[in-house]
Coordinates of N, CA and C in Angstrom, one line a residue:
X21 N 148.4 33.1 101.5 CA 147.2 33.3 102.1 C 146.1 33.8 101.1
X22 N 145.2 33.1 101.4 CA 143.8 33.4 99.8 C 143.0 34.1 101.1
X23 N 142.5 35.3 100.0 CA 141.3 36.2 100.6 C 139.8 35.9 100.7
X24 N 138.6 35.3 101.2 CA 137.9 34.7 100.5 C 137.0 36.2 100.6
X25 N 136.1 36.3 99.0 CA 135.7 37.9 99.0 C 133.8 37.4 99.5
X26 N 133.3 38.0 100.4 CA 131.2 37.9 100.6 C 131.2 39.2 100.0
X27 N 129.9 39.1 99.1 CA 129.5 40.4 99.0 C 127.9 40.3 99.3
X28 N 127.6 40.9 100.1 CA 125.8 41.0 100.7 C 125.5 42.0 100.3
X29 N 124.0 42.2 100.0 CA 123.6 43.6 99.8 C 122.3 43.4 100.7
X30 N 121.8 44.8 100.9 CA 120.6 45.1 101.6 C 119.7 45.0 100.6
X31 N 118.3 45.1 101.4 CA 116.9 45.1 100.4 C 117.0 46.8 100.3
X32 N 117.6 47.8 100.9 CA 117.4 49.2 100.4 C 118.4 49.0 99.1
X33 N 119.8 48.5 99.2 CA 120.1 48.3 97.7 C 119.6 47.2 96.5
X34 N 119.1 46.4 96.7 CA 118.1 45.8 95.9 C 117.0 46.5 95.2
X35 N 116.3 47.3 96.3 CA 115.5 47.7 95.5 C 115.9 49.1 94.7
X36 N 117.3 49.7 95.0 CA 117.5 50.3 94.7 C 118.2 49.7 92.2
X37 N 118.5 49.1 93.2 CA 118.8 48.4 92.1 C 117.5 48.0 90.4
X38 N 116.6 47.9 91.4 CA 115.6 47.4 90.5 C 115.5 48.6 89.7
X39 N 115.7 49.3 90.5 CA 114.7 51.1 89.4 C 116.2 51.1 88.6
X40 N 117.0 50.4 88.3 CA 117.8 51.1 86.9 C 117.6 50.7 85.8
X41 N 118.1 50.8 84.8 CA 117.9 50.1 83.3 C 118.8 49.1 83.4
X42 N 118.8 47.9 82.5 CA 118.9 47.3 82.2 C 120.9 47.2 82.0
X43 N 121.2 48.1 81.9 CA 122.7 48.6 81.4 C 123.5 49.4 82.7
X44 N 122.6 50.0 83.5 CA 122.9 50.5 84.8 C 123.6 49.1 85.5
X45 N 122.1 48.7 85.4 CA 122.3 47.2 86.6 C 123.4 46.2 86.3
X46 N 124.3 46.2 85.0 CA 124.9 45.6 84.3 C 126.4 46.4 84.6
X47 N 126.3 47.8 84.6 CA 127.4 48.2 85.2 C 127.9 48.0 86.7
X48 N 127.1 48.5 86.8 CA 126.7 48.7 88.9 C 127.5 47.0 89.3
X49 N 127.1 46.2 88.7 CA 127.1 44.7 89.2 C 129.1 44.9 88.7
X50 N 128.9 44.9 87.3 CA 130.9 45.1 87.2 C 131.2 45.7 87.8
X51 N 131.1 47.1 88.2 CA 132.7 47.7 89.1 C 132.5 47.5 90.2
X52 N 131.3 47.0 91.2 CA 131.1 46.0 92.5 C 132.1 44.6 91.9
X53 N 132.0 44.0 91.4 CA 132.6 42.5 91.2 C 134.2 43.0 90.8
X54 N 134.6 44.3 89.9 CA 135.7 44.1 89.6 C 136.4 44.8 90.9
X55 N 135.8 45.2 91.9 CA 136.5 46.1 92.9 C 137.3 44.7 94.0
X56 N 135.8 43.9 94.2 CA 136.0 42.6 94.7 C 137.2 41.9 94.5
X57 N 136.9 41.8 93.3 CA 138.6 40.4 93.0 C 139.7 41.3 93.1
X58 N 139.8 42.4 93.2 CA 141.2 43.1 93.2 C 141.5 42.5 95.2
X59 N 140.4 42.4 96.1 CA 140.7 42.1 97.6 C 142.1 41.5 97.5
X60 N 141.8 40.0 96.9 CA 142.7 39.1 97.3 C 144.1 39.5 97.1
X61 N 144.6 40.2 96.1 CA 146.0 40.5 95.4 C 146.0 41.6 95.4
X62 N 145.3 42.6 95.4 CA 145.6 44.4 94.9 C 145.0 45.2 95.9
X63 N 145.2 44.6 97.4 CA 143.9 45.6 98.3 C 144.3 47.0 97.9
X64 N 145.5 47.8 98.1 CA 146.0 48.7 97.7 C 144.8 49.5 96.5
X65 N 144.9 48.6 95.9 CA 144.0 49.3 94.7 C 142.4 49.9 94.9
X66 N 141.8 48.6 95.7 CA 140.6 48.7 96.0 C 140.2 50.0 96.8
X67 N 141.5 50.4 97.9 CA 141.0 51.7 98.4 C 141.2 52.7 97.6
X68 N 141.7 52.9 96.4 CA 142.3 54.0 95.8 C 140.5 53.9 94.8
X69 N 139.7 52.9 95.1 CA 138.8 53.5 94.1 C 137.6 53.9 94.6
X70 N 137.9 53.7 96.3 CA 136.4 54.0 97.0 C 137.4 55.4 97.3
X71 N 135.8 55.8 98.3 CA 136.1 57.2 98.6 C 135.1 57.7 100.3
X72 N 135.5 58.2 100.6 CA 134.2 58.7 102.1 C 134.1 59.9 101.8
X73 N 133.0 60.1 100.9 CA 132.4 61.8 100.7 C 132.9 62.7 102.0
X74 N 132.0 62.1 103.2 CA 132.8 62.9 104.5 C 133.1 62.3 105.5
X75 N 133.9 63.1 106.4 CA 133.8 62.4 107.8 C 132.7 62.6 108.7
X76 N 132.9 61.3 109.4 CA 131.5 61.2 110.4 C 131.8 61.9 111.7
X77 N 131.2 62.9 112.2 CA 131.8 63.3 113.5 C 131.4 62.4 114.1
X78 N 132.4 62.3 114.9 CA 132.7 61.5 116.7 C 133.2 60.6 116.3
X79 N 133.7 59.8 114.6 CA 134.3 58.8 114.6 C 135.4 58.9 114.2
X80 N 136.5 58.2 114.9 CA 137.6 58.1 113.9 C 137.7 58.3 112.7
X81 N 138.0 58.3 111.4 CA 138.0 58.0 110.0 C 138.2 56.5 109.9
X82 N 139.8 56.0 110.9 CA 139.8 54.7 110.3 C 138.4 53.4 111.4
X83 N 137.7 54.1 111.6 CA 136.4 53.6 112.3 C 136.1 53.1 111.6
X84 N 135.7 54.0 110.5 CA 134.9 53.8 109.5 C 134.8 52.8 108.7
X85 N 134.2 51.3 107.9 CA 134.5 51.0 107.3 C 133.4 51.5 105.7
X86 N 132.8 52.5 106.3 CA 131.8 52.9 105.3 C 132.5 53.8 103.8
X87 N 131.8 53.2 103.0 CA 132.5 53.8 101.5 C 131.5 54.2 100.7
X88 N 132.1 55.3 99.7 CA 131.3 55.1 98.4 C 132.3 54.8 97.0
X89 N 131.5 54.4 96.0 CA 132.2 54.0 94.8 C 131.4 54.2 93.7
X90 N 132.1 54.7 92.8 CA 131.2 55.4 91.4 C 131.5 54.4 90.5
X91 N 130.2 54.1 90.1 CA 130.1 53.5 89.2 C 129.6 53.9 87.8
X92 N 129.3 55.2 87.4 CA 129.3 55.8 86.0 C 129.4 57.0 86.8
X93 N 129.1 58.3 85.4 CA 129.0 59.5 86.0 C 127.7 60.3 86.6
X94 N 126.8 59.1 86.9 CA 125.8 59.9 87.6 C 125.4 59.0 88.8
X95 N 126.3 57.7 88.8 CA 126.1 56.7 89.8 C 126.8 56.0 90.9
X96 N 126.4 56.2 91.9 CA 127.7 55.5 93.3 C 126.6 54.5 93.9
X97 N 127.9 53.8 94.3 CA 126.9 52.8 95.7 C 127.5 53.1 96.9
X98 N 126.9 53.3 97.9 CA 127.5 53.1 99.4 C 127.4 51.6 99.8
X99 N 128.8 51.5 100.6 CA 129.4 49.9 100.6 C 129.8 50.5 101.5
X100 N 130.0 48.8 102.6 CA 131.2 49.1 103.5 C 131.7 48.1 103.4
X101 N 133.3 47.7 103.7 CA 134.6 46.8 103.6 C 135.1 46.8 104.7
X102 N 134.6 45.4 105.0 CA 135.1 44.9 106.4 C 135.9 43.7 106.0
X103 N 137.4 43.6 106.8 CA 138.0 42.9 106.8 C 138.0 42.3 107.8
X104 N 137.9 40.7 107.6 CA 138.1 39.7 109.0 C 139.4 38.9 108.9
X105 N 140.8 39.0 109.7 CA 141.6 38.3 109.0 C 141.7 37.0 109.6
X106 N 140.8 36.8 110.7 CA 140.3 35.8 111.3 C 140.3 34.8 110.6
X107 N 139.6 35.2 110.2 CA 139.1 33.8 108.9 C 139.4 34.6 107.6
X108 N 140.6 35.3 107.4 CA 140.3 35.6 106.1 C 139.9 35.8 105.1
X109 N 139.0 36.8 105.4 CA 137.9 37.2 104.4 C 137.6 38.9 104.3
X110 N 137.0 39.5 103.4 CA 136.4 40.5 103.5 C 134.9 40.7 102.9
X111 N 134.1 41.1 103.8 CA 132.9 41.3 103.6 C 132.5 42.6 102.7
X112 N 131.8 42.4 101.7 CA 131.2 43.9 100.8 C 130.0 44.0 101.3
X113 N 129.4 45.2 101.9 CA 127.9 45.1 102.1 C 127.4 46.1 101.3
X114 N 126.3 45.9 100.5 CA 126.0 47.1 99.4 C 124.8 47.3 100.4
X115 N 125.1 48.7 100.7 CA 124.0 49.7 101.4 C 123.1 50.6 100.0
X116 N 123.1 51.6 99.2 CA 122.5 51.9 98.3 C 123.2 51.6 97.1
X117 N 122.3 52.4 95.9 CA 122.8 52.5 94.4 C 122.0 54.3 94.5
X118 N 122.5 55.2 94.6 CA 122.2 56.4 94.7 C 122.7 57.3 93.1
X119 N 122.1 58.4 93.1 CA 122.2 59.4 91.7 C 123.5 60.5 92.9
X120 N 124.5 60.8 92.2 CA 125.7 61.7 92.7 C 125.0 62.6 93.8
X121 N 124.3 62.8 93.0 CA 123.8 64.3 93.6 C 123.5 64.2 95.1
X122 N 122.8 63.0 95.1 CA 121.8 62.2 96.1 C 123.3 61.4 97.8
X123 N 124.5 61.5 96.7 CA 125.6 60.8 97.8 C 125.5 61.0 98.9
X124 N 125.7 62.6 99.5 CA 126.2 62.9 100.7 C 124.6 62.5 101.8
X125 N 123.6 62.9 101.0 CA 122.3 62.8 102.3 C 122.2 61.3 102.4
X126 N 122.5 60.3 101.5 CA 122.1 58.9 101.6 C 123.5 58.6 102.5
X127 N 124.8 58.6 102.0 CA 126.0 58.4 103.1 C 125.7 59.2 104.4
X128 N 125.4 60.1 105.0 CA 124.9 60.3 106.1 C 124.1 59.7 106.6
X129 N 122.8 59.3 106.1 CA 121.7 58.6 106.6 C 122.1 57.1 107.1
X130 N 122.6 56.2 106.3 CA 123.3 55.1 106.2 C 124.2 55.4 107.5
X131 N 125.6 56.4 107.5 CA 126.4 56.3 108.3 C 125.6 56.3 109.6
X132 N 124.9 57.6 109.9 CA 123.8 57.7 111.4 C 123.3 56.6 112.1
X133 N 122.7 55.4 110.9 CA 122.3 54.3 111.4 C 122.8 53.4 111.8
X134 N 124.2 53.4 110.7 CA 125.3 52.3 111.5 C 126.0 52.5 112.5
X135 N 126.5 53.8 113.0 CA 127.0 54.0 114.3 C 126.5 54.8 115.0
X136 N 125.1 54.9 115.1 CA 124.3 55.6 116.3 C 124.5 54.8 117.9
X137 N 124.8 53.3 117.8 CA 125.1 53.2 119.2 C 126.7 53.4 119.3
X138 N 127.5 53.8 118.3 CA 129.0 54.5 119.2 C 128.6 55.7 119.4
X139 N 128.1 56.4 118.6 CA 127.5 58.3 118.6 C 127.0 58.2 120.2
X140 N 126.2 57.4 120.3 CA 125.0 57.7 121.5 C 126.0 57.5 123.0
X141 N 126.9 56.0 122.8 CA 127.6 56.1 123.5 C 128.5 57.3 124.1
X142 N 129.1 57.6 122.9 CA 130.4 59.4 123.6 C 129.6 60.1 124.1
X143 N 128.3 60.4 123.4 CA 127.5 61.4 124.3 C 127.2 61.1 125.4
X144 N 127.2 60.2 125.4 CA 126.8 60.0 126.8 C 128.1 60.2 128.1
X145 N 129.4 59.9 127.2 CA 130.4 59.6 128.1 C 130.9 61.1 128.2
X146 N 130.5 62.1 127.1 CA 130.6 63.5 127.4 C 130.0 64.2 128.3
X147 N 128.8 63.7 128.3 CA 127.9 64.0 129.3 C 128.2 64.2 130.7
X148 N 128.6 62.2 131.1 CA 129.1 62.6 132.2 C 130.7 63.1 132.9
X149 N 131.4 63.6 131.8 CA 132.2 64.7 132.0 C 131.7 66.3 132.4
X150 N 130.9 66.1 132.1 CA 131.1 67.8 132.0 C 129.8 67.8 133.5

């Protein structure tokens, strides 16, 4: 069974992209591409190089398919890795290119957005518990 690998990015990582140097953007691009081809034969591997700064309250962990991945020492992207085995594939979607420091407020901001309608949902379903 062949994996076929999409990798999408957003216009927040695009443009995030643009503000690096010339050697940034040249890294950034390898360890996205080399994390990629490991999908097909080495998934194993690929989780061992992402990471989730934290957990999201109210979600599962394995909810999540949100990631980060360092790409030098002052550089990560937030990605998520969605597997379809449907059609055999997994999807990369590059959410930012962020400075370390900068991880945890950008992975939260990102996370809030993409599961604000499961968040909104519990609350609600807590709500009408109590």
């Amino acid at each position: 069974m062949s994996v076929d690998v999409l990798i999408e990015s957003t216009r927040s990582f695009e443009q995030d992209l643009d503000k690096l140097s010339q050697d940034e953007k040249a890294i950034a691009v390898q360890k996205i591409n080399d994390c990629a081809t490991l999908v097909p034969t080495q998934k194993g591997s690929v989780y061992q190089k992402l990471r989730r700064p934290l957990l999201i309250s109210g979600l599962n962990e394995d909810e999540s398919s949100l990631y980060t991945l360092r790409l030098s020492k002052n550089l990560s992207v937030i990605l998520a890795v969605d597997e379809d085995p449907i059609f055999e594939q997994a999807i990369f979607t590059l959410f930012r290119v962020v400075n370390c420091d900068e991880i945890n407020q950008a992975y939260q901001e990102i996370a809030a957005s993409l599961y604000q309608d499961i968040l909104s949902h519990q609350d609600r379903e807590i709500a009408q518990i109590s």
